[in-house]
XYZ file of C-alpha atoms in Angstrom:
737
model
C 160.062 -107.817 13.213
C 157.000 -108.628 15.313
C 153.825 -107.769 13.449
C 150.983 -106.933 15.796
C 147.319 -106.749 14.766
C 145.694 -103.895 16.665
C 142.074 -102.758 16.843
C 140.979 -100.447 14.090
C 140.915 -96.819 15.299
C 137.419 -95.382 14.837
C 138.731 -92.058 13.464
C 141.857 -90.145 12.457
C 142.013 -87.854 15.471
C 145.550 -87.799 16.813
C 144.430 -88.677 20.324
C 142.607 -91.731 18.960
C 145.627 -92.856 16.959
C 147.896 -92.540 19.992
C 145.456 -94.486 22.146
C 145.780 -97.410 19.724
C 149.584 -97.494 19.801
C 151.448 -99.907 22.072
C 152.312 -98.243 25.406
C 155.755 -96.688 25.567
C 156.263 -97.034 21.803
C 157.837 -94.467 19.471
C 156.185 -92.859 16.440
C 157.069 -89.990 14.122
C 155.340 -87.466 11.873
C 156.373 -85.229 8.965
C 155.631 -81.595 8.083
C 155.176 -80.208 4.558
C 154.371 -76.794 3.124
C 152.621 -75.887 -0.153
C 155.261 -74.956 -2.772
C 155.030 -71.549 -4.396
C 154.748 -72.744 -7.994
C 152.302 -75.156 -9.604
C 155.172 -77.241 -10.953
C 156.608 -77.548 -7.471
C 153.186 -78.487 -6.107
C 152.796 -81.235 -8.708
C 156.247 -82.642 -7.999
C 155.572 -82.596 -4.260
C 152.652 -84.980 -4.744
C 154.938 -87.671 -6.166
C 157.415 -87.103 -3.339
C 154.654 -87.301 -0.734
C 153.388 -90.585 -2.138
C 156.892 -92.062 -2.004
C 157.722 -90.749 1.476
C 154.468 -91.804 3.111
C 154.785 -95.268 1.584
C 158.476 -95.767 2.389
C 158.529 -94.102 5.827
C 155.034 -94.868 7.184
C 154.578 -91.772 9.405
C 151.734 -91.850 11.896
C 150.503 -88.522 10.516
C 151.613 -85.500 8.496
C 151.122 -81.779 9.042
C 150.546 -79.040 6.458
C 151.500 -75.420 7.104
C 149.274 -72.376 6.722
C 150.581 -69.024 5.473
C 150.289 -65.906 7.593
C 146.863 -64.302 7.251
C 145.670 -67.174 5.058
C 148.141 -66.287 2.288
C 148.444 -69.962 1.298
C 144.896 -70.990 2.258
C 143.871 -72.535 -1.069
C 147.117 -74.438 -1.568
C 147.305 -75.510 2.074
C 143.795 -76.948 1.979
C 144.460 -78.672 -1.342
C 147.674 -80.226 -0.034
C 145.990 -81.318 3.206
C 143.172 -82.971 1.250
C 145.671 -84.836 -0.938
C 147.401 -86.183 2.176
C 144.179 -87.138 3.938
C 141.967 -88.423 1.135
C 144.289 -89.535 -1.659
C 147.235 -90.815 0.335
C 145.154 -91.954 3.279
C 147.475 -90.439 5.877
C 145.973 -88.731 8.953
C 146.596 -85.021 8.481
C 147.018 -82.080 10.841
C 146.332 -78.689 9.262
C 148.029 -75.639 10.743
C 145.621 -72.740 11.197
C 146.662 -69.238 12.244
C 144.198 -66.753 13.648
C 145.759 -63.281 13.430
C 145.039 -61.251 10.321
C 142.205 -63.751 9.647
C 138.509 -62.923 9.757
C 135.756 -65.215 10.921
C 134.630 -66.031 7.388
C 138.055 -67.375 6.415
C 138.264 -69.441 9.601
C 134.795 -70.893 9.000
C 135.580 -71.738 5.393
C 138.817 -73.458 6.353
C 137.176 -75.550 9.074
C 134.270 -76.502 6.779
C 136.750 -77.574 4.092
C 138.556 -79.690 6.663
C 135.351 -81.454 7.635
C 134.508 -82.093 3.985
C 137.956 -83.594 3.388
C 137.826 -85.773 6.492
C 140.577 -83.846 8.302
C 140.132 -84.255 12.055
C 143.211 -82.435 13.414
C 144.053 -78.722 13.692
C 147.239 -77.115 15.005
C 145.926 -73.801 16.354
C 148.530 -71.051 16.099
C 148.460 -67.330 16.603
C 150.651 -66.626 13.588
C 152.326 -63.318 12.882
C 151.253 -60.669 15.410
C 148.655 -58.219 14.072
C 149.943 -54.844 12.932
C 148.359 -52.734 15.659
C 149.750 -49.550 14.090
C 147.849 -50.205 10.865
C 144.456 -51.365 12.135
C 141.476 -49.063 11.808
C 140.701 -47.652 15.243
C 137.779 -49.297 17.023
C 135.883 -46.979 19.330
C 132.781 -47.223 21.454
C 130.842 -45.620 18.621
C 131.925 -48.333 16.146
C 129.251 -50.854 15.159
C 129.109 -53.812 17.534
C 129.853 -56.318 14.758
C 133.065 -54.436 13.913
C 134.104 -54.382 17.559
C 133.477 -58.108 17.818
C 135.363 -58.773 14.599
C 138.413 -56.891 15.833
C 138.375 -58.676 19.176
C 137.573 -62.196 17.997
C 140.945 -63.675 16.951
C 143.948 -62.162 18.646
C 145.540 -65.130 20.399
C 145.622 -68.872 19.725
C 143.287 -69.405 22.681
C 140.636 -67.378 20.839
C 140.846 -69.797 17.928
C 140.689 -72.851 20.200
C 137.611 -71.538 21.996
C 135.935 -70.691 18.688
C 136.579 -74.163 17.229
C 135.205 -75.835 20.355
C 132.163 -73.541 20.299
C 131.384 -74.170 16.619
C 132.512 -77.778 16.174
C 132.524 -79.304 19.633
C 134.927 -82.232 19.870
C 134.989 -83.025 16.156
C 138.555 -81.749 15.841
C 141.608 -82.792 17.812
C 143.399 -79.513 18.519
C 147.096 -78.997 19.034
C 149.029 -75.938 20.204
C 152.630 -74.796 19.963
C 155.231 -75.195 22.691
C 158.592 -73.440 22.958
C 161.356 -75.430 24.673
C 163.555 -72.325 24.902
C 160.766 -69.805 25.454
C 158.707 -67.843 22.975
C 160.437 -64.821 21.446
C 158.059 -62.176 20.186
C 157.781 -58.417 20.123
C 154.311 -58.594 21.668
C 155.880 -60.217 24.722
C 155.859 -57.717 27.613
C 159.648 -58.110 27.673
C 160.362 -57.898 23.967
C 162.845 -60.413 22.556
C 163.410 -62.084 25.942
C 162.590 -65.793 26.032
C 161.246 -67.424 29.163
C 159.617 -70.823 29.562
C 158.251 -69.761 32.942
C 156.600 -66.729 31.359
C 154.965 -68.963 28.705
C 153.567 -71.639 31.031
C 150.415 -69.863 32.276
C 149.426 -69.074 28.679
C 150.039 -72.665 27.595
C 147.949 -73.813 30.528
C 145.081 -71.554 29.446
C 145.162 -73.015 25.931
C 145.164 -76.534 27.337
C 142.188 -75.819 29.585
C 140.384 -74.223 26.624
C 140.499 -77.518 24.774
C 143.986 -78.275 23.407
C 144.660 -82.016 23.072
C 148.383 -82.088 22.285
C 151.473 -79.869 22.232
C 153.852 -79.720 19.271
C 157.051 -77.841 19.941
C 159.108 -75.468 17.903
C 162.267 -76.965 16.441
C 165.092 -77.536 18.881
C 168.705 -78.672 18.633
C 169.346 -78.551 22.378
C 168.411 -81.912 23.886
C 169.196 -80.685 27.393
C 166.898 -77.678 26.989
C 164.146 -79.949 25.693
C 164.580 -82.380 28.595
C 164.254 -79.506 31.075
C 161.215 -78.147 29.198
C 159.327 -81.432 29.163
C 160.174 -82.088 32.823
C 158.896 -78.636 33.745
C 155.651 -79.179 31.867
C 154.987 -82.595 33.357
C 155.411 -81.204 36.858
C 153.707 -77.844 36.375
C 150.793 -77.342 38.781
C 148.006 -75.110 37.533
C 147.043 -72.594 40.209
C 143.337 -72.646 39.328
C 142.845 -76.414 39.192
C 145.668 -77.278 41.584
C 146.661 -80.218 39.385
C 149.359 -81.181 36.896
C 147.476 -80.378 33.707
C 150.358 -81.348 31.385
C 151.058 -84.673 33.091
C 149.426 -86.874 30.420
C 149.140 -84.599 27.399
C 151.158 -85.659 24.313
C 154.206 -83.405 23.908
C 155.819 -83.858 20.487
C 159.266 -82.301 19.966
C 159.937 -80.572 16.645
C 163.152 -81.535 14.831
C 164.495 -80.013 11.606
C 167.148 -81.924 9.628
C 170.166 -79.779 8.801
C 169.979 -79.217 5.039
C 172.702 -76.592 4.568
C 174.866 -74.162 6.497
C 172.900 -71.132 5.294
C 169.554 -72.680 6.179
C 170.588 -73.654 9.700
C 171.936 -70.149 10.299
C 168.789 -68.512 9.059
C 166.235 -70.831 10.654
C 167.818 -70.593 14.093
C 167.716 -66.792 13.860
C 164.083 -66.792 12.747
C 163.016 -69.230 15.454
C 165.411 -67.992 18.173
C 166.427 -71.634 18.691
C 169.944 -71.945 20.043
C 172.654 -74.157 18.567
C 174.705 -75.757 21.344
C 178.371 -74.851 20.990
C 179.542 -78.376 20.144
C 176.923 -78.721 17.373
C 177.748 -75.294 15.960
C 181.458 -76.195 15.856
C 180.787 -79.430 13.965
C 178.741 -77.612 11.333
C 181.160 -74.687 11.098
C 184.024 -77.083 10.320
C 182.340 -78.239 7.069
C 180.212 -75.189 6.224
C 181.498 -74.819 2.643
C 180.694 -78.401 1.651
C 176.936 -79.041 1.376
C 177.400 -82.820 1.222
C 179.480 -82.807 4.390
C 176.996 -80.501 6.167
C 174.169 -82.924 5.391
C 176.144 -85.922 6.614
C 177.111 -84.180 9.835
C 173.505 -83.014 10.159
C 172.208 -86.586 9.945
C 174.579 -87.602 12.738
C 173.556 -84.623 14.893
C 169.814 -85.192 14.482
C 170.194 -88.930 15.071
C 171.994 -88.224 18.341
C 169.250 -85.787 19.405
C 166.574 -88.367 18.559
C 168.255 -91.003 20.707
C 168.624 -88.571 23.605
C 164.923 -87.671 23.433
C 163.876 -91.313 23.244
C 165.902 -92.016 26.371
C 163.998 -89.394 28.365
C 161.358 -90.549 30.872
C 157.813 -90.669 29.516
C 154.433 -91.380 31.166
C 153.936 -95.157 31.129
C 150.893 -95.197 28.864
C 152.001 -92.414 26.497
C 153.917 -93.146 23.256
C 156.984 -91.055 22.454
C 156.545 -88.844 19.407
C 159.003 -87.087 17.087
C 157.976 -84.476 14.525
C 160.266 -83.727 11.570
C 160.140 -80.402 9.725
C 161.079 -81.768 6.286
C 161.219 -78.523 4.260
C 159.665 -80.761 1.558
C 162.962 -82.670 1.248
C 163.361 -86.385 1.821
C 166.967 -87.636 1.790
C 168.133 -86.423 5.223
C 164.882 -87.522 6.880
C 165.251 -90.972 5.310
C 168.793 -91.400 6.648
C 167.832 -90.186 10.144
C 164.836 -92.512 10.385
C 166.864 -95.468 9.185
C 169.833 -94.704 11.418
C 167.533 -94.475 14.454
C 165.691 -97.695 13.538
C 162.388 -95.871 13.287
C 161.294 -97.543 10.053
C 159.397 -100.811 9.809
C 161.115 -103.561 7.860
C 161.829 -102.360 4.320
C 161.296 -105.890 3.018
C 157.583 -105.860 3.752
C 155.398 -105.768 0.648
C 154.056 -102.358 -0.277
C 150.330 -102.521 0.359
C 149.694 -98.835 0.094
C 148.258 -99.201 -3.390
C 146.610 -102.366 -4.600
C 145.969 -103.647 -8.080
C 142.697 -101.810 -7.882
C 143.721 -98.466 -6.520
C 140.226 -97.042 -6.759
C 139.024 -99.382 -4.046
C 140.229 -99.452 -0.464
C 143.756 -100.818 -0.158
C 144.886 -103.659 2.048
C 145.691 -102.802 5.629
C 148.840 -100.687 5.787
C 151.521 -100.463 8.416
C 152.520 -97.370 10.338
C 156.056 -97.094 11.663
C 155.904 -97.696 15.403
C 158.849 -98.879 17.443
C 158.282 -100.587 20.758
C 160.564 -100.259 23.761
C 160.891 -102.281 26.935
C 162.600 -99.379 28.686
C 165.685 -101.341 29.609
C 168.549 -98.874 30.017
C 166.343 -96.215 28.558
C 165.323 -98.057 25.418
C 165.791 -101.473 23.918
C 164.092 -101.257 20.534
C 162.039 -104.139 19.295
C 160.467 -103.386 15.929
C 156.721 -103.647 15.756
C 154.112 -102.366 13.375
C 150.605 -101.212 13.958
C 148.079 -102.370 11.394
C 146.131 -99.302 10.359
C 142.577 -99.581 9.207
C 141.939 -99.710 5.496
C 142.340 -96.438 3.621
C 141.632 -95.310 0.126
C 144.619 -95.195 -2.198
C 144.434 -92.944 -5.226
C 145.681 -93.973 -8.646
C 146.601 -90.331 -9.171
C 149.532 -90.717 -6.787
C 150.238 -94.413 -7.352
C 153.396 -95.610 -9.056
C 152.983 -96.085 -12.826
C 151.431 -99.390 -13.791
C 150.060 -100.290 -17.188
C 146.287 -100.132 -16.965
C 143.773 -100.108 -19.792
C 140.192 -99.250 -18.867
C 137.959 -101.121 -21.296
C 134.579 -100.190 -19.941
C 132.744 -98.676 -17.003
C 129.236 -98.225 -15.709
C 128.284 -94.590 -15.238
C 125.826 -93.350 -12.665
C 124.624 -89.823 -12.124
C 126.050 -88.255 -8.974
C 123.461 -86.444 -6.925
C 125.222 -86.209 -3.567
C 125.654 -82.890 -1.865
C 128.676 -83.821 0.231
C 132.105 -85.180 -0.652
C 131.207 -88.461 1.025
C 127.938 -88.776 -0.930
C 129.642 -87.950 -4.197
C 132.266 -90.596 -3.434
C 129.537 -93.150 -2.867
C 127.819 -92.221 -6.149
C 131.033 -92.159 -8.184
C 131.153 -94.285 -11.378
C 132.206 -97.852 -10.674
C 134.685 -99.371 -13.108
C 133.453 -102.782 -14.135
C 136.032 -103.980 -16.653
C 139.813 -103.622 -16.301
C 142.743 -105.237 -18.007
C 146.433 -104.713 -17.320
C 148.895 -104.812 -20.205
C 151.961 -107.031 -20.111
C 155.033 -105.517 -18.495
C 157.113 -106.074 -21.594
C 154.700 -104.181 -23.772
C 154.958 -100.793 -22.151
C 157.485 -98.019 -21.924
C 157.157 -97.570 -18.150
C 157.652 -100.090 -15.350
C 154.540 -102.124 -14.669
C 155.756 -103.896 -11.555
C 155.170 -102.133 -8.250
C 158.175 -100.912 -6.324
C 158.723 -102.484 -2.939
C 159.063 -100.382 0.181
C 162.778 -101.198 0.193
C 163.116 -99.769 -3.313
C 161.188 -96.626 -2.404
C 163.344 -96.111 0.668
C 166.482 -96.414 -1.466
C 165.056 -93.828 -3.863
C 164.321 -91.442 -0.973
C 167.943 -91.870 0.128
C 169.110 -90.874 -3.362
C 170.535 -94.260 -4.310
C 170.765 -95.316 -7.949
C 169.591 -93.419 -11.020
C 165.980 -93.240 -9.776
C 167.211 -91.924 -6.438
C 169.317 -89.221 -8.075
C 166.330 -88.151 -10.154
C 164.000 -88.115 -7.144
C 166.331 -86.111 -4.888
C 167.769 -83.811 -7.570
C 166.806 -80.750 -5.489
C 168.438 -82.013 -2.315
C 170.451 -78.806 -1.845
C 167.832 -76.044 -1.716
C 168.940 -72.495 -2.361
C 165.757 -70.560 -1.660
C 164.571 -68.528 -4.616
C 167.806 -69.244 -6.498
C 166.863 -72.892 -6.865
C 164.700 -74.506 -9.571
C 161.100 -73.323 -9.477
C 159.745 -76.825 -10.141
C 161.311 -78.158 -6.940
C 158.872 -79.089 -4.163
C 161.234 -77.208 -1.817
C 161.320 -74.014 -3.890
C 160.803 -70.728 -2.050
C 160.764 -69.707 1.569
C 162.477 -72.268 3.764
C 159.824 -71.935 6.454
C 156.922 -72.237 4.064
C 155.052 -69.235 5.362
C 155.350 -66.769 2.502
C 156.761 -63.241 2.216
C 157.687 -61.489 5.395
C 159.985 -58.860 6.787
C 161.354 -61.607 9.070
C 161.040 -59.072 11.905
C 158.175 -57.307 13.628
C 157.237 -53.614 13.454
C 159.335 -52.568 16.460
C 162.496 -54.133 15.071
C 161.702 -52.878 11.556
C 161.511 -49.290 12.779
C 164.660 -49.772 14.833
C 166.592 -51.153 11.877
C 165.322 -48.943 9.052
C 163.989 -45.859 10.770
C 161.035 -43.808 9.492
C 161.523 -43.192 5.742
C 159.807 -40.127 4.305
C 161.363 -39.961 0.835
C 163.125 -41.929 -1.889
C 166.356 -40.380 -0.679
C 165.830 -42.055 2.699
C 165.422 -45.422 0.954
C 168.541 -44.800 -1.124
C 170.499 -44.113 2.054
C 169.465 -47.478 3.499
C 170.629 -49.377 0.413
C 173.907 -47.438 0.332
C 174.597 -48.223 3.995
C 173.852 -51.863 3.364
C 176.429 -52.093 0.576
C 179.067 -50.224 2.588
C 178.514 -52.551 5.555
C 177.051 -49.921 7.882
C 173.631 -51.620 7.852
C 173.213 -55.336 8.483
C 170.200 -55.882 6.217
C 167.432 -54.332 4.157
C 163.831 -55.589 4.289
C 164.449 -58.009 1.380
C 167.508 -59.644 2.927
C 167.320 -63.368 3.635
C 169.479 -63.034 6.721
C 168.111 -60.395 9.086
C 169.532 -60.404 12.587
C 166.850 -58.898 14.806
C 169.237 -59.129 17.747
C 171.930 -57.179 15.926
C 172.838 -53.503 16.102
C 170.063 -50.970 15.794
C 171.238 -49.193 12.673
C 174.924 -49.811 12.075
C 177.212 -52.729 12.551
C 179.033 -55.482 10.711
C 177.561 -55.891 7.246
C 175.954 -59.150 6.207
C 177.212 -59.075 2.606
C 179.599 -61.816 1.554
C 183.314 -61.211 1.165
C 183.068 -61.521 -2.619
C 181.030 -58.299 -2.666
C 184.296 -56.400 -2.117
C 185.103 -57.132 -5.770
C 182.057 -55.217 -6.995
C 181.300 -52.882 -4.081
C 182.213 -49.731 -6.022
C 180.016 -50.777 -8.938
C 177.075 -51.407 -6.619
C 177.536 -48.044 -4.928
C 177.635 -46.338 -8.324
C 174.373 -48.056 -9.295
C 172.728 -46.807 -6.095
C 174.136 -43.277 -5.953
C 174.402 -42.355 -9.645
C 171.623 -44.383 -11.249
C 169.108 -44.537 -8.400
C 168.937 -48.349 -8.545
C 168.310 -50.169 -5.255
C 170.321 -53.403 -5.367
C 168.962 -56.577 -3.744
C 171.340 -59.332 -4.883
C 174.526 -59.587 -6.908
C 177.713 -61.520 -7.532
C 180.918 -60.996 -9.558
C 182.110 -63.211 -12.391
C 184.529 -66.017 -11.434
C 186.490 -68.118 -13.897
C 187.542 -71.419 -12.382
C 189.031 -70.713 -8.959
C 189.895 -73.595 -6.647
C 187.147 -74.847 -4.381
C 189.265 -74.017 -1.322
C 189.609 -70.338 -2.304
C 188.983 -68.286 0.881
C 186.595 -65.870 -0.886
C 184.866 -67.721 -3.718
C 185.445 -71.365 -2.802
C 182.738 -73.857 -1.840
C 182.243 -77.607 -1.987
C 184.838 -80.273 -1.134
C 188.087 -78.480 -0.346
C 190.839 -78.875 -2.910
C 188.792 -81.281 -5.036
C 187.442 -79.001 -7.739
C 186.928 -75.604 -9.334
C 184.044 -73.130 -9.145
C 182.637 -70.686 -11.699
C 180.233 -67.721 -11.616
C 178.507 -65.405 -14.041
C 178.075 -61.834 -12.873
C 174.500 -60.822 -12.133
C 172.637 -58.120 -10.277
C 169.039 -57.703 -9.172
C 167.628 -54.296 -8.307
C 164.619 -52.019 -8.082
C 164.696 -49.519 -10.958
C 162.581 -46.337 -10.990
C 159.746 -46.810 -13.484
C 160.589 -43.567 -15.278
C 164.122 -44.868 -15.969
C 163.135 -48.359 -17.054
C 162.397 -47.634 -20.722
C 165.830 -46.169 -21.367
C 167.520 -49.037 -19.518
C 165.378 -51.568 -21.374
C 166.399 -50.170 -24.739
C 170.058 -50.179 -23.720
C 169.802 -53.850 -22.718
C 168.148 -54.712 -26.034
C 170.675 -52.819 -28.156
C 173.827 -53.987 -26.328
C 174.253 -57.304 -28.106
C 178.042 -57.120 -27.789
C 177.747 -57.309 -23.977
C 175.850 -60.630 -24.154
C 173.407 -60.208 -21.265
C 170.010 -61.685 -20.421
C 167.445 -59.801 -18.380
C 163.993 -60.012 -16.799
C 161.676 -57.360 -15.400
C 158.424 -57.447 -13.433
C 156.344 -54.668 -11.863
C 153.942 -54.477 -8.920
C 151.043 -55.515 -11.171
C 152.865 -58.623 -12.369
C 153.646 -57.355 -15.880
C 156.633 -59.382 -17.053
C 159.234 -58.855 -19.767
C 162.478 -60.636 -20.566
C 165.111 -61.159 -23.201
C 162.970 -64.003 -24.562
C 159.725 -62.027 -24.776
C 161.427 -59.205 -26.641
C 163.034 -61.698 -29.029
C 159.660 -63.316 -29.671
C 157.991 -59.981 -30.386
C 160.763 -58.951 -32.762
C 160.518 -62.299 -34.513
C 156.751 -62.836 -34.608
C 155.341 -59.357 -34.274
C 153.562 -57.486 -31.483
C 150.828 -60.118 -31.128
C 153.311 -62.741 -29.929
C 152.585 -63.851 -26.368
C 155.078 -65.289 -23.924
C 153.929 -68.336 -22.003
C 154.938 -68.049 -18.320
C 157.930 -70.157 -17.462
C 159.098 -70.803 -21.036
C 162.377 -68.978 -20.539
C 165.303 -71.327 -20.119
C 167.309 -71.970 -16.986
C 170.316 -69.690 -16.603
C 172.968 -71.267 -14.390
C 174.990 -68.519 -12.708
C 177.029 -70.575 -10.218
C 178.461 -74.031 -10.849
C 181.246 -76.270 -9.653
C 183.255 -79.141 -11.113
C 184.481 -81.694 -8.552
C 186.319 -84.983 -8.595
C 183.988 -87.939 -9.098
C 180.820 -85.830 -9.267
C 178.428 -84.466 -11.824
C 178.594 -80.709 -12.336
C 176.918 -79.029 -9.342
C 174.695 -75.994 -10.054
C 173.560 -74.433 -6.749
C 172.398 -71.104 -8.178
C 170.142 -70.719 -11.190
C 167.946 -67.923 -12.502
C 164.779 -68.689 -14.447
C 161.603 -66.879 -15.421
C 159.112 -68.723 -13.224
C 161.163 -68.404 -10.058
C 161.824 -64.725 -10.804
C 158.104 -64.058 -11.248
C 157.347 -65.839 -7.968
C 160.016 -63.781 -6.225
C 158.638 -60.601 -7.822
C 155.291 -61.187 -6.102
C 157.083 -61.562 -2.787
C 159.382 -58.590 -3.320
C 156.469 -56.229 -3.892
C 154.547 -57.836 -1.006
C 157.441 -56.978 1.295
C 156.915 -53.303 0.434
C 153.391 -53.753 1.848
C 154.689 -55.570 4.924
C 157.090 -52.727 5.605
C 154.403 -50.132 4.968
C 152.027 -51.495 7.600
C 154.678 -51.083 10.289
C 153.526 -47.448 10.376
C 150.155 -45.871 11.188
C 147.679 -45.761 8.343
C 147.871 -42.436 6.503
C 151.234 -41.447 7.975
C 153.924 -39.908 5.766
C 156.065 -43.020 6.222
C 153.247 -45.314 5.069
C 152.497 -43.115 2.056
C 156.162 -42.951 1.088
C 156.612 -46.730 1.075
C 153.399 -47.311 -0.897
C 154.481 -44.744 -3.495
C 157.874 -46.437 -3.798
C 156.196 -49.796 -4.307
C 154.170 -48.457 -7.213
C 156.991 -46.401 -8.755
C 159.635 -49.118 -9.222
C 160.129 -52.268 -11.299
C 162.208 -55.275 -10.284
C 165.014 -56.093 -12.735
C 167.455 -58.985 -12.967
C 170.411 -58.832 -15.391
C 172.950 -61.631 -16.001
C 176.220 -61.171 -17.843
C 176.866 -64.334 -19.849
C 180.610 -63.647 -20.155
C 182.730 -64.711 -17.183
C 186.250 -65.153 -18.563
C 188.895 -62.539 -17.811
C 188.085 -58.868 -18.345
C 184.854 -59.812 -20.133
C 183.517 -60.763 -16.733
C 183.217 -57.049 -15.881
C 181.221 -56.158 -19.007
C 177.907 -56.311 -17.131
C 178.906 -53.417 -14.880
C 180.187 -51.354 -17.815
C 176.826 -51.724 -19.531
C 174.746 -50.771 -16.502
C 176.884 -47.800 -15.505
C 177.475 -46.184 -18.887
C 175.831 -42.805 -19.459
C-alpha cells in the first residue's frame, strides 16, 4: 500500500473530486434508494455507515421517485450521506410530472445540506392522454408550466439558469440504446439515435455521464468508443472526448431480480452469462456466487479498456441497498484500500471533525491494460456524526448551551451547543462493545462473516414485498415506487380499454388460465411479449390451485393477485416446488391468496373468516383510504372492547415459505406481515391510478378504473395448516356458499 497525501479538494463537486485523483486511477461509487418503511430507513442508516467506512466509495447516489413520490425520504437520505456520513452525494432528480415549485424546493434543500451534485433525469414519460389541454387561450403561466420540464435538458438548463455552476450535473447514458415509448420508433433501441440528444444535454451544461446498468462488456466498450469519437455537427468537435463516463453495474442478487431488472431496463444478458445463471437459478446462494464472478469479470474488462490519459476510470454499483455481493466484488477486484488501516471515520469526539479519511482509489501503470498498485487519496476532513457511529460508551457530564440564532444550516451548526465535559466508561462496565471496530472487521461484517456478519446481512436474499418490512432493501427492487412497469401504449395493448367490472374480471381470468401474460400488478411484465394472449407467467405450482383461483374469480368476483398452494416437505430438487441446493433439503409452504374483494362483499367474507376457527386462517385487509383490519385487530377488539386500537406493525411475522437444508439455518424467503402488507396496499391502489391515467381524462375507461379502485378492498388470507388434506382447507373456506 502506498499512501499518498493529495491536496484538499475545495468542494464536493464530482468534477473537483476527479481532478484530485491520480491520473489513470480507478474509483467506484454506490447507489441507494429510500426504503418504503421507517424501520427499513432506520436500518439502512446503520448499513450505510458500515459500507461507507469499510468500502470508502468516492461518492454515493440517492434515487428519486417518479414525480417526486419519494422526495422527502430521498432528501433526508441524501442529507444523511452528505452531512452525517461525510460522503459526497449525488441526488437523482427527475423532471417529468414535477412542477417548478417542487424542483426549486429540492434544489434549495440540496444547497442547505451541502449537496453539490445532481443527476438530471427525465423520469417516467408524462401521461399526455391525461394532461389538461393547453390552448392559446390558456393563461400564459399555465402554458409555461406545461412546457417547462418535459426532457432532462429542460431541467439542466433550469438548474444552470437558477444556480449557475453551483451544482455538478450528470446525465444518463444508455450503452445499448434508450428504450421508451416516446421514442419515435417505440421500443427500438439505438445508440446512434440517442447521441444527438446526449450531445444537447452535454452542451446545456452536463458535467458527467452515468450509464444504465449493463452486463455486456462488449456493448459497453463499443458505446464508450463511439462517444469518445463522436463529432458534434454544430461545434465540429469531439464533445465527449474528456467527459467522465461512469458505467452502471448491478450485482446479481437473485434469479428473479436479474430477470425482472433486465426486462425493465431493456439491458441484454449475453448468452454465456445467462447460461451460467440459468444453471443455478433455484439456489440463491449459488446465484449470488456466480453473480460475484460475473460482475468481477465485467469490472476487469472495463478497467482494461482505453481511457483518456488524465481521466480516472469510474465504476458505479447499483446496490439495491444490499452489501454482501458488493463487498465480495470490490475485494475480488482489489478495489478496496488496505483493510488493516485504522478506521478514522469516527474519532473519539465524533461531534468534531474527524481525522482525514481515505477514499478507495486504485492506481494503474497501464502495463498490459492494468497493473494495480494500491494507493489511497487522503480526503479533506469531514464531520462524523455520533448518530451513525458504532456504539461506544459515552457519558456526557456537562455542556455549555448557547442560543442558536442562525438562519441557515451552516449558521445553526456554528451556533450549536459545545460539549465541554466528556467521560468514557470502561469497556468492561458496559453491555455493548466500547472498542471501535477496525475497517477489516467492518468489511468482514459486510461480507456476512461471523455472528455479527450474519446479523448485518440477514436480508441478503430480497424477495420484494414478500420480504421483511424492516429490511433496508424492502420494496421495489428499482427503488422508484409503484408503477405499471410499462407505458400507456403498452398498457392499452396488453389490457385493452376496460369499460366495466366484467372487463376487469375477464383480464384476471385470462391471466390465471395462461392466456394473458400479466395484469397491472404483476412483478414480471414483459412489454415485448404478445399483445393480449400468449404463454402465461404464472409458476408451474399454480396448476395445483388453478381451478380454485378460477372459481374465486368467476363465482365470487374476487380478483386474485398472488397465491400459492400448501406444500408439506417435498425435496428441494422437486421440479415444481423445489428450490435451494438440489437434493440437500426439504421445502414447505402454507397456502395463501391475495385478492381484490368487492367492498359490498367484504363484510360477509370478514364474518366468515372470523367465525371459521376450525380452518385456522389469518387475514389482513386494507382499502383505498388506508383503513386496516386483521386477525389481530379483531382479536384485540373482542378482548378489550371497541376502543382498543391496533398499533401499525404489531402483527407478527407469518412465514409462508421455508426450507430446511444440510448445514444451514432454516431459510424463510417468503413472509407476510402487517407493515409490509400495508405498504403494498398503498402501492396496489396507486397502480389503479397509474392504469387510469393511461386514458383521456373523463373517458369511460378512466371512470371505470377509478370506480373500481374505490369499490374494492385488498385482502390477504393465509391457511396455517399445510399437512395433507388440511392444506386445502383455505380454498374450502373461501369458496363455500
